[in-house]
Structures are given as structure tokens and as C-alpha cells.
N, CA, C and O atoms as a Tinker XYZ file with bonds, in Angstrom:
   412  protein
     1  N    150.163000  309.360000  229.372000    73     2
     2  CA   150.162000  309.729000  230.784000    64     1     3
     3  C    150.735000  308.580000  231.597000    63     2     4     5
     4  O    150.757000  307.436000  231.142000    81     3
     5  N    151.195000  308.887000  232.791000    73     3     6
     6  CA   151.779000  307.875000  233.654000    64     5     7
     7  C    150.722000  307.002000  234.303000    63     6     8     9
     8  O    149.584000  306.927000  233.839000    81     7
     9  N    151.117000  306.340000  235.389000    73     7    10
    10  CA   150.200000  305.462000  236.106000    64     9    11
    11  C    149.234000  306.237000  236.975000    63    10    12    13
    12  O    149.350000  307.452000  237.135000    81    11
    13  N    148.279000  305.513000  237.535000    73    11    14
    14  CA   147.281000  306.174000  238.370000    64    13    15
    15  C    147.881000  306.542000  239.726000    63    14    16    17
    16  O    148.878000  305.969000  240.166000    81    15
    17  N    147.257000  307.490000  240.356000    73    15    18
    18  CA   147.670000  307.990000  241.665000    64    17    19
    19  C    146.440000  307.929000  242.555000    63    18    20    21
    20  O    145.460000  308.628000  242.295000    81    19
    21  N    146.469000  307.096000  243.617000    73    19    22
    22  CA   145.276000  306.931000  244.450000    64    21    23
    23  C    144.737000  308.236000  245.024000    63    22    24    25
    24  O    143.544000  308.329000  245.313000    81    23
    25  N    145.585000  309.244000  245.194000    73    23    26
    26  CA   145.138000  310.499000  245.779000    64    25    27
    27  C    144.699000  311.534000  244.760000    63    26    28    29
    28  O    144.189000  312.583000  245.151000    81    27
    29  N    144.875000  311.285000  243.476000    73    27    30
    30  CA   144.575000  312.277000  242.457000    64    29    31
    31  C    143.394000  311.809000  241.605000    63    30    32    33
    32  O    143.564000  311.117000  240.601000    81    31
    33  N    142.198000  312.205000  242.034000    73    31    34
    34  CA   140.980000  311.756000  241.346000    64    33    35
    35  C    140.912000  312.268000  239.910000    63    34    36    37
    36  O    140.449000  311.549000  239.024000    81    35
    37  N    141.357000  313.472000  239.669000    73    35    38
    38  CA   141.310000  314.048000  238.319000    64    37    39
    39  C    142.210000  313.262000  237.370000    63    38    40    41
    40  O    141.809000  312.936000  236.252000    81    39
    41  N    143.410000  312.963000  237.814000    73    39    42
    42  CA   144.346000  312.185000  237.001000    64    41    43
    43  C    143.774000  310.798000  236.715000    63    42    44    45
    44  O    143.840000  310.314000  235.585000    81    43
    45  N    143.222000  310.171000  237.729000    73    43    46
    46  CA   142.632000  308.845000  237.546000    64    45    47
    47  C    141.460000  308.885000  236.574000    63    46    48    49
    48  O    141.293000  307.979000  235.757000    81    47
    49  N    140.657000  309.923000  236.662000    73    47    50
    50  CA   139.523000  310.064000  235.740000    64    49    51
    51  C    140.010000  310.242000  234.309000    63    50    52    53
    52  O    139.456000  309.655000  233.379000    81    51
    53  N    141.056000  311.062000  234.136000    73    51    54
    54  CA   141.603000  311.286000  232.794000    64    53    55
    55  C    142.201000  310.002000  232.226000    63    54    56    57
    56  O    142.045000  309.720000  231.038000    81    55
    57  N    142.884000  309.224000  233.064000    73    55    58
    58  CA   143.439000  307.950000  232.614000    64    57    59
    59  C    142.331000  306.980000  232.213000    63    58    60    61
    60  O    142.455000  306.256000  231.226000    81    59
    61  N    141.255000  306.975000  232.984000    73    59    62
    62  CA   140.112000  306.126000  232.646000    64    61    63
    63  C    139.493000  306.543000  231.312000    63    62    64    65
    64  O    139.128000  305.692000  230.502000    81    63
    65  N    139.378000  307.838000  231.088000    73    63    66
    66  CA   138.842000  308.329000  229.818000    64    65    67
    67  C    139.757000  307.952000  228.653000    63    66    68    69
    68  O    139.279000  307.566000  227.587000    81    67
    69  N    141.062000  308.064000  228.853000    73    67    70
    70  CA   142.016000  307.680000  227.804000    64    69    71
    71  C    141.849000  306.203000  227.440000    63    70    72    73
    72  O    141.827000  305.849000  226.261000    81    71
    73  N    141.731000  305.346000  228.454000    73    71    74
    74  CA   141.545000  303.906000  228.201000    64    73    75
    75  C    140.229000  303.652000  227.476000    63    74    76    77
    76  O    140.166000  302.822000  226.569000    81    75
    77  N    139.181000  304.362000  227.873000    73    75    78
    78  CA   137.876000  304.189000  227.235000    64    77    79
    79  C    137.917000  304.609000  225.767000    63    78    80    81
    80  O    137.335000  303.941000  224.913000    81    79
    81  N    138.600000  305.708000  225.475000    73    79    82
    82  CA   138.729000  306.173000  224.085000    64    81    83
    83  C    139.485000  305.139000  223.253000    63    82    84    85
    84  O    139.092000  304.838000  222.127000    81    83
    85  N    140.562000  304.600000  223.803000    73    83    86
    86  CA   141.328000  303.572000  223.095000    64    85    87
    87  C    140.471000  302.332000  222.838000    63    86    88    89
    88  O    140.522000  301.755000  221.752000    81    87
    89  N    139.685000  301.922000  223.837000    73    87    90
    90  CA   138.794000  300.770000  223.668000    64    89    91
    91  C    137.755000  301.032000  222.592000    63    90    92    93
    92  O    137.472000  300.157000  221.773000    81    91
    93  N    137.182000  302.239000  222.587000    73    91    94
    94  CA   136.187000  302.591000  221.577000    64    93    95
    95  C    136.782000  302.584000  220.168000    63    94    96    97
    96  O    136.145000  302.115000  219.225000    81    95
    97  N    137.988000  303.096000  220.030000    73    95    98
    98  CA   138.651000  303.096000  218.721000    64    97    99
    99  C    138.899000  301.672000  218.244000    63    98   100   101
   100  O    138.668000  301.361000  217.076000    81    99
   101  N    139.366000  300.809000  219.133000    73    99   102
   102  CA   139.645000  299.422000  218.779000    64   101   103
   103  C    138.353000  298.702000  218.375000    63   102   104   105
   104  O    138.318000  298.005000  217.361000    81   103
   105  N    137.305000  298.873000  219.165000    73   103   106
   106  CA   136.026000  298.230000  218.851000    64   105   107
   107  C    135.432000  298.783000  217.560000    63   106   108   109
   108  O    134.866000  298.036000  216.762000    81   107
   109  N    135.559000  300.073000  217.361000    73   107   110
   110  CA   135.049000  300.701000  216.139000    64   109   111
   111  C    135.721000  300.111000  214.904000    63   110   112   113
   112  O    135.054000  299.804000  213.916000    81   111
   113  N    137.027000  299.953000  214.960000    73   111   114
   114  CA   137.762000  299.369000  213.835000    64   113   115
   115  C    137.331000  297.928000  213.594000    63   114   116   117
   116  O    137.176000  297.506000  212.448000    81   115
   117  N    137.135000  297.172000  214.676000    73   115   118
   118  CA   136.733000  295.781000  214.547000    64   117   119
   119  C    135.338000  295.683000  213.917000    63   118   120   121
   120  O    135.133000  294.906000  212.985000    81   119
   121  N    134.381000  296.465000  214.422000    73   119   122
   122  CA   133.019000  296.408000  213.903000    64   121   123
   123  C    132.931000  296.942000  212.482000    63   122   124   125
   124  O    132.144000  296.441000  211.678000    81   123
   125  N    133.728000  297.950000  212.168000    73   123   126
   126  CA   133.738000  298.476000  210.799000    64   125   127
   127  C    134.211000  297.399000  209.831000    63   126   128   129
   128  O    133.665000  297.268000  208.736000    81   127
   129  N    135.210000  296.636000  210.220000    73   127   130
   130  CA   135.692000  295.546000  209.382000    64   129   131
   131  C    134.638000  294.466000  209.191000    63   130   132   133
   132  O    134.475000  293.940000  208.090000    81   131
   133  N    133.926000  294.138000  210.255000    73   131   134
   134  CA   132.869000  293.132000  210.160000    64   133   135
   135  C    131.734000  293.644000  209.274000    63   134   136   137
   136  O    131.179000  292.890000  208.475000    81   135
   137  N    131.395000  294.914000  209.416000    73   135   138
   138  CA   130.341000  295.496000  208.589000    64   137   139
   139  C    130.743000  295.437000  207.112000    63   138   140   141
   140  O    129.925000  295.090000  206.260000    81   139
   141  N    131.997000  295.775000  206.808000    73   139   142
   142  CA   132.485000  295.702000  205.419000    64   141   143
   143  C    132.373000  294.286000  204.870000    63   142   144   145
   144  O    131.998000  294.090000  203.714000    81   143
   145  N    132.698000  293.301000  205.700000    73   143   146
   146  CA   132.598000  291.908000  205.261000    64   145   147
   147  C    131.154000  291.546000  204.912000    63   146   148   149
   148  O    130.897000  290.925000  203.880000    81   147
   149  N    130.215000  291.936000  205.776000    73   147   150
   150  CA   128.793000  291.661000  205.513000    64   149   151
   151  C    128.345000  292.396000  204.261000    63   150   152   153
   152  O    127.656000  291.823000  203.416000    81   151
   153  N    128.726000  293.645000  204.137000    73   151   154
   154  CA   128.363000  294.456000  202.970000    64   153   155
   155  C    128.867000  293.806000  201.682000    63   154   156   157
   156  O    128.147000  293.761000  200.685000    81   155
   157  N    130.088000  293.309000  201.702000    73   155   158
   158  CA   130.654000  292.688000  200.510000    64   157   159
   159  C    129.924000  291.405000  200.132000    63   158   160   161
   160  O    129.695000  291.148000  198.951000    81   159
   161  N    129.558000  290.600000  201.124000    73   159   162
   162  CA   128.806000  289.372000  200.832000    64   161   163
   163  C    127.441000  289.716000  200.254000    63   162   164   165
   164  O    127.014000  289.112000  199.270000    81   163
   165  N    126.755000  290.676000  200.854000    73   163   166
   166  CA   125.432000  291.075000  200.361000    64   165   167
   167  C    125.543000  291.629000  198.940000    63   166   168   169
   168  O    124.692000  291.341000  198.098000    81   167
   169  N    126.561000  292.404000  198.670000    73   167   170
   170  CA   126.767000  292.939000  197.323000    64   169   171
   171  C    126.990000  291.806000  196.328000    63   170   172   173
   172  O    126.466000  291.844000  195.215000    81   171
   173  N    127.760000  290.805000  196.721000    73   171   174
   174  CA   127.996000  289.663000  195.833000    64   173   175
   175  C    126.703000  288.873000  195.612000    63   174   176   177
   176  O    126.446000  288.406000  194.502000    81   175
   177  N    125.894000  288.723000  196.656000    73   175   178
   178  CA   124.594000  288.055000  196.498000    64   177   179
   179  C    123.735000  288.843000  195.517000    63   178   180   181
   180  O    123.072000  288.256000  194.662000    81   179
   181  N    123.741000  290.180000  195.636000    73   179   182
   182  CA   122.938000  291.012000  194.737000    64   181   183
   183  C    123.355000  290.847000  193.285000    63   182   184   185
   184  O    122.518000  290.929000  192.386000    81   183
   185  N    124.633000  290.617000  193.049000    73   183   186
   186  CA   125.082000  290.392000  191.669000    64   185   187
   187  C    124.488000  289.101000  191.110000    63   186   188   189
   188  O    124.138000  289.026000  189.933000    81   187
   189  N    124.378000  288.084000  191.969000    73   187   190
   190  CA   123.851000  286.784000  191.539000    64   189   191
   191  C    122.334000  286.768000  191.469000    63   190   192   193
   192  O    121.751000  286.206000  190.542000    81   191
   193  N    121.702000  287.383000  192.448000    73   191   194
   194  CA   120.232000  287.374000  192.537000    64   193   195
   195  C    119.800000  288.723000  193.125000    63   194   196   197
   196  O    119.774000  288.890000  194.344000    81   195
   197  N    119.463000  289.684000  192.256000    73   195   198
   198  CA   119.136000  291.031000  192.742000    64   197   199
   199  C    118.030000  291.078000  193.796000    63   198   200   201
   200  O    118.134000  291.840000  194.757000    81   199
   201  N    116.982000  290.285000  193.636000    73   199   202
   202  CA   115.888000  290.337000  194.619000    64   201   203
   203  C    116.313000  289.771000  195.967000    63   202   204   205
   204  O    116.001000  290.344000  197.012000    81   203
   205  N    117.022000  288.652000  195.945000    73   203   206
   206  CA   117.484000  288.058000  197.202000    64   205   207
   207  C    118.484000  289.001000  197.884000    63   206   208   209
   208  O    118.445000  289.177000  199.102000    81   207
   209  N    119.364000  289.596000  197.104000    73   207   210
   210  CA   120.338000  290.530000  197.661000    64   209   211
   211  C    119.674000  291.755000  198.246000    63   210   212   213
   212  O    120.080000  292.249000  199.298000    81   211
   213  N    118.645000  292.249000  197.560000    73   211   214
   214  CA   117.926000  293.420000  198.083000    64   213   215
   215  C    117.233000  293.080000  199.399000    63   214   216   217
   216  O    117.241000  293.882000  200.333000    81   215
   217  N    116.634000  291.894000  199.472000    73   215   218
   218  CA   115.981000  291.481000  200.717000    64   217   219
   219  C    117.011000  291.403000  201.848000    63   218   220   221
   220  O    116.760000  291.881000  202.955000    81   219
   221  N    118.173000  290.797000  201.565000    73   219   222
   222  CA   119.224000  290.737000  202.587000    64   221   223
   223  C    119.647000  292.139000  203.021000    63   222   224   225
   224  O    119.783000  292.415000  204.213000    81   223
   225  N    119.852000  293.010000  202.056000    73   223   226
   226  CA   120.294000  294.378000  202.359000    64   225   227
   227  C    119.266000  295.103000  203.237000    63   226   228   229
   228  O    119.625000  295.738000  204.228000    81   227
   229  N    117.998000  295.002000  202.866000    73   227   230
   230  CA   116.961000  295.717000  203.616000    64   229   231
   231  C    116.817000  295.188000  205.040000    63   230   232   233
   232  O    116.591000  295.958000  205.974000    81   231
   233  N    116.950000  293.865000  205.202000    73   231   234
   234  CA   116.765000  293.280000  206.528000    64   233   235
   235  C    118.038000  293.349000  207.366000    63   234   236   237
   236  O    118.006000  293.819000  208.503000    81   235
   237  N    119.162000  292.883000  206.810000    73   235   238
   238  CA   120.372000  292.735000  207.623000    64   237   239
   239  C    121.265000  293.963000  207.664000    63   238   240   241
   240  O    122.072000  294.103000  208.583000    81   239
   241  N    121.141000  294.847000  206.699000    73   239   242
   242  CA   121.963000  296.070000  206.737000    64   241   243
   243  C    121.113000  297.269000  207.144000    63   242   244   245
   244  O    121.517000  298.055000  208.000000    81   243
   245  N    119.934000  297.411000  206.532000    73   243   246
   246  CA   119.078000  298.552000  206.875000    64   245   247
   247  C    118.256000  298.312000  208.133000    63   246   248   249
   248  O    117.703000  299.257000  208.695000    81   247
   249  N    118.167000  297.057000  208.588000    73   247   250
   250  CA   117.494000  296.751000  209.844000    64   249   251
   251  C    115.981000  296.722000  209.795000    63   250   252   253
   252  O    115.330000  296.858000  210.831000    81   251
   253  N    115.404000  296.548000  208.612000    73   251   254
   254  CA   113.948000  296.482000  208.509000    64   253   255
   255  C    113.440000  295.094000  208.887000    63   254   256   257
   256  O    114.164000  294.105000  208.775000    81   255
   257  N    112.212000  295.034000  209.326000    73   255   258
   258  CA   111.540000  293.753000  209.573000    64   257   259
   259  C    111.016000  293.221000  208.240000    63   258   260   261
   260  O    110.734000  293.992000  207.323000    81   259
   261  N    110.888000  291.900000  208.141000    73   259   262
   262  CA   110.393000  291.282000  206.905000    64   261   263
   263  C    109.028000  291.852000  206.518000    63   262   264   265
   264  O    108.757000  292.055000  205.334000    81   263
   265  N    108.171000  292.110000  207.503000    73   263   266
   266  CA   106.844000  292.678000  207.217000    64   265   267
   267  C    106.974000  294.049000  206.567000    63   266   268   269
   268  O    106.246000  294.356000  205.622000    81   267
   269  N    107.887000  294.873000  207.058000    73   267   270
   270  CA   108.093000  296.208000  206.495000    64   269   271
   271  C    108.646000  296.131000  205.074000    63   270   272   273
   272  O    108.269000  296.923000  204.211000    81   271
   273  N    109.544000  295.169000  204.837000    73   271   274
   274  CA   110.075000  294.971000  203.491000    64   273   275
   275  C    108.940000  294.550000  202.558000    63   274   276   277
   276  O    108.822000  295.061000  201.445000    81   275
   277  N    108.116000  293.624000  203.017000    73   275   278
   278  CA   106.988000  293.150000  202.206000    64   277   279
   279  C    106.067000  294.319000  201.855000    63   278   280   281
   280  O    105.639000  294.453000  200.709000    81   279
   281  N    105.766000  295.153000  202.832000    73   279   282
   282  CA   104.892000  296.302000  202.589000    64   281   283
   283  C    105.523000  297.287000  201.603000    63   282   284   285
   284  O    104.860000  297.758000  200.679000    81   283
   285  N    106.802000  297.593000  201.806000    73   283   286
   286  CA   107.445000  298.597000  200.948000    64   285   287
   287  C    107.677000  298.088000  199.533000    63   286   288   289
   288  O    107.669000  298.878000  198.589000    81   287
   289  N    107.883000  296.789000  199.369000    73   287   290
   290  CA   108.148000  296.209000  198.054000    64   289   291
   291  C    106.876000  295.655000  197.402000    63   290   292   293
   292  O    106.908000  295.171000  196.270000    81   291
   293  N    105.763000  295.732000  198.129000    73   291   294
   294  CA   104.468000  295.228000  197.638000    64   293   295
   295  C    104.521000  293.729000  197.359000    63   294   296   297
   296  O    104.015000  293.253000  196.343000    81   295
   297  N    105.148000  292.989000  198.290000    73   295   298
   298  CA   105.213000  291.539000  198.229000    64   297   299
   299  C    104.488000  290.966000  199.422000    63   298   300   301
   300  O    104.247000  291.664000  200.408000    81   299
   301  N    104.137000  289.686000  199.333000    73   299   302
   302  CA   103.652000  288.971000  200.505000    64   301   303
   303  C    104.849000  288.724000  201.420000    63   302   304   305
   304  O    105.983000  288.605000  200.956000    81   303
   305  N    104.587000  288.648000  202.715000    73   303   306
   306  CA   105.667000  288.392000  203.668000    64   305   307
   307  C    106.341000  287.050000  203.348000    63   306   308   309
   308  O    107.553000  286.912000  203.509000    81   307
   309  N    105.573000  286.083000  202.904000    73   307   310
   310  CA   106.116000  284.774000  202.533000    64   309   311
   311  C    107.139000  284.911000  201.394000    63   310   312   313
   312  O    108.145000  284.201000  201.371000    81   311
   313  N    106.879000  285.813000  200.466000    73   311   314
   314  CA   107.811000  286.055000  199.358000    64   313   315
   315  C    109.127000  286.614000  199.882000    63   314   316   317
   316  O    110.202000  286.211000  199.438000    81   315
   317  N    109.037000  287.537000  200.821000    73   315   318
   318  CA   110.239000  288.125000  201.405000    64   317   319
   319  C    111.038000  287.052000  202.134000    63   318   320   321
   320  O    112.262000  287.001000  202.008000    81   319
   321  N    110.363000  286.197000  202.890000    73   319   322
   322  CA   111.075000  285.120000  203.577000    64   321   323
   323  C    111.744000  284.181000  202.575000    63   322   324   325
   324  O    112.847000  283.696000  202.827000    81   323
   325  N    111.101000  283.926000  201.464000    73   323   326
   326  CA   111.701000  283.106000  200.413000    64   325   327
   327  C    112.937000  283.776000  199.830000    63   326   328   329
   328  O    113.950000  283.120000  199.588000    81   327
   329  N    112.851000  285.078000  199.606000    73   327   330
   330  CA   114.009000  285.823000  199.089000    64   329   331
   331  C    115.150000  285.824000  200.106000    63   330   332   333
   332  O    116.314000  285.676000  199.737000    81   331
   333  N    114.816000  285.990000  201.378000    73   331   334
   334  CA   115.838000  285.956000  202.419000    64   333   335
   335  C    116.514000  284.590000  202.474000    63   334   336   337
   336  O    117.737000  284.504000  202.586000    81   335
   337  N    115.722000  283.526000  202.394000    73   335   338
   338  CA   116.298000  282.184000  202.400000    64   337   339
   339  C    117.225000  282.002000  201.209000    63   338   340   341
   340  O    118.332000  281.483000  201.357000    81   339
   341  N    116.785000  282.423000  200.035000    73   339   342
   342  CA   117.621000  282.327000  198.835000    64   341   343
   343  C    118.901000  283.137000  199.014000    63   342   344   345
   344  O    119.988000  282.676000  198.665000    81   343
   345  N    118.771000  284.329000  199.550000    73   343   346
   346  CA   119.939000  285.172000  199.775000    64   345   347
   347  C    120.907000  284.574000  200.778000    63   346   348   349
   348  O    122.121000  284.623000  200.575000    81   347
   349  N    120.382000  284.009000  201.862000    73   347   350
   350  CA   121.245000  283.377000  202.857000    64   349   351
   351  C    121.921000  282.133000  202.294000    63   350   352   353
   352  O    123.084000  281.865000  202.596000    81   351
   353  N    121.196000  281.373000  201.477000    73   351   354
   354  CA   121.806000  280.211000  200.816000    64   353   355
   355  C    122.953000  280.642000  199.909000    63   354   356   357
   356  O    124.019000  280.027000  199.911000    81   355
   357  N    122.730000  281.699000  199.136000    73   355   358
   358  CA   123.793000  282.218000  198.269000    64   357   359
   359  C    124.970000  282.738000  199.093000    63   358   360   361
   360  O    126.128000  282.490000  198.754000    81   359
   361  N    124.673000  283.458000  200.171000    73   359   362
   362  CA   125.735000  283.983000  201.039000    64   361   363
   363  C    126.550000  282.830000  201.623000    63   362   364   365
   364  O    127.776000  282.916000  201.704000    81   363
   365  N    125.885000  281.769000  202.024000    73   363   366
   366  CA   126.583000  280.597000  202.565000    64   365   367
   367  C    127.511000  280.007000  201.507000    63   366   368   369
   368  O    128.659000  279.669000  201.798000    81   367
   369  N    127.011000  279.886000  200.287000    73   367   370
   370  CA   127.843000  279.363000  199.192000    64   369   371
   371  C    129.059000  280.255000  198.952000    63   370   372   373
   372  O    130.170000  279.762000  198.756000    81   371
   373  N    128.842000  281.556000  198.968000    73   371   374
   374  CA   129.941000  282.514000  198.768000    64   373   375
   375  C    130.982000  282.345000  199.870000    63   374   376   377
   376  O    132.181000  282.305000  199.595000    81   375
   377  N    130.528000  282.246000  201.108000    73   375   378
   378  CA   131.457000  282.116000  202.226000    64   377   379
   379  C    132.190000  280.779000  202.196000    63   378   380   381
   380  O    133.360000  280.705000  202.573000    81   379
   381  N    131.513000  279.723000  201.752000    73   379   382
   382  CA   132.150000  278.403000  201.687000    64   381   383
   383  C    133.260000  278.368000  200.641000    63   382   384   385
   384  O    134.268000  277.686000  200.823000    81   383
   385  N    133.075000  279.095000  199.559000    73   383   386
   386  CA   134.118000  279.095000  198.518000    64   385   387
   387  C    135.175000  280.165000  198.761000    63   386   388   389
   388  O    136.137000  280.274000  198.000000    81   387
   389  N    135.003000  280.945000  199.804000    73   387   390
   390  CA   136.030000  281.914000  200.168000    64   389   391
   391  C    135.718000  283.337000  199.791000    63   390   392   393
   392  O    136.386000  284.249000  200.277000    81   391
   393  N    134.724000  283.573000  198.938000    73   391   394
   394  CA   134.378000  284.935000  198.548000    64   393   395
   395  C    135.526000  285.641000  197.857000    63   394   396   397
   396  O    136.586000  285.053000  197.644000    81   395
   397  N    135.322000  286.878000  197.514000    73   395   398
   398  CA   136.333000  287.689000  196.836000    64   397   399
   399  C    136.903000  288.754000  197.758000    63   398   400   401
   400  O    137.413000  289.771000  197.288000    81   399
   401  N    136.822000  288.532000  199.064000    73   399   402
   402  CA   137.255000  289.547000  200.004000    64   401   403
   403  C    138.046000  288.884000  201.122000    63   402   404   405
   404  O    138.192000  287.662000  201.154000    81   403
   405  N    138.543000  289.688000  202.020000    73   403   406
   406  CA   139.379000  289.189000  203.115000    64   405   407
   407  C    138.544000  288.859000  204.344000    63   406   408   409
   408  O    139.026000  289.054000  205.460000    81   407
   409  N    137.323000  288.373000  204.196000    73   407   410
   410  CA   136.458000  288.129000  205.355000    64   409   411
   411  C    136.534000  286.770000  205.926000    63   410   412
   412  O    135.845000  286.470000  206.901000    81   411
């Protein structure tokens, strides 16, 4: 569509919607790429340490609280925090060496 017209509210509204859709598509692509990067790191952590990787997945991808993970996995909350620390340490090591992905 062309430029905006101060007297044509409908045209201006449609142009605004077009810009908003383009912004949403751009942001969606950006966030999807970031999500893939996180997913790949967590998957690599799971290969090295399944429990630490599972804790990372449940907290950082599934969005659970450490207490909920502890309850569902029948662990003490302290154990979950230990697994998260181990997982984050492994993730840091993976990221420092470059990982196996384009992140």
C-alpha cells in the first residue's frame, strides 16, 4: 500500500495493521531462533547429564518452578537446585566451546 493519508482513517488504520503484522513476523522469527538455540543447548546438556538436562528443560523451557519440579520428580528442592547448577555449568561450558549449533 502507499503512504498514509491524513484524511483517510481507514487507510491509515490498514497501514498501521500492515506494519504491526510485519513487526510480529520479524519478532516471531527472532524469538523462534532464540528458542531453538536454548533448546539445542539443553538437549546437549541432557546428553552429558540427563538429570541436569531434565531439570533445565523443566524449569527453563517448560516454565516450572524448582519447587514444582522437586514435587513432580520426588526430589528435595535442594537437589533440583543442584541439578540446575550442574546443568547451567554444563551449558556455560558448551557455549564457551561454541556448541554444535549456530547460536
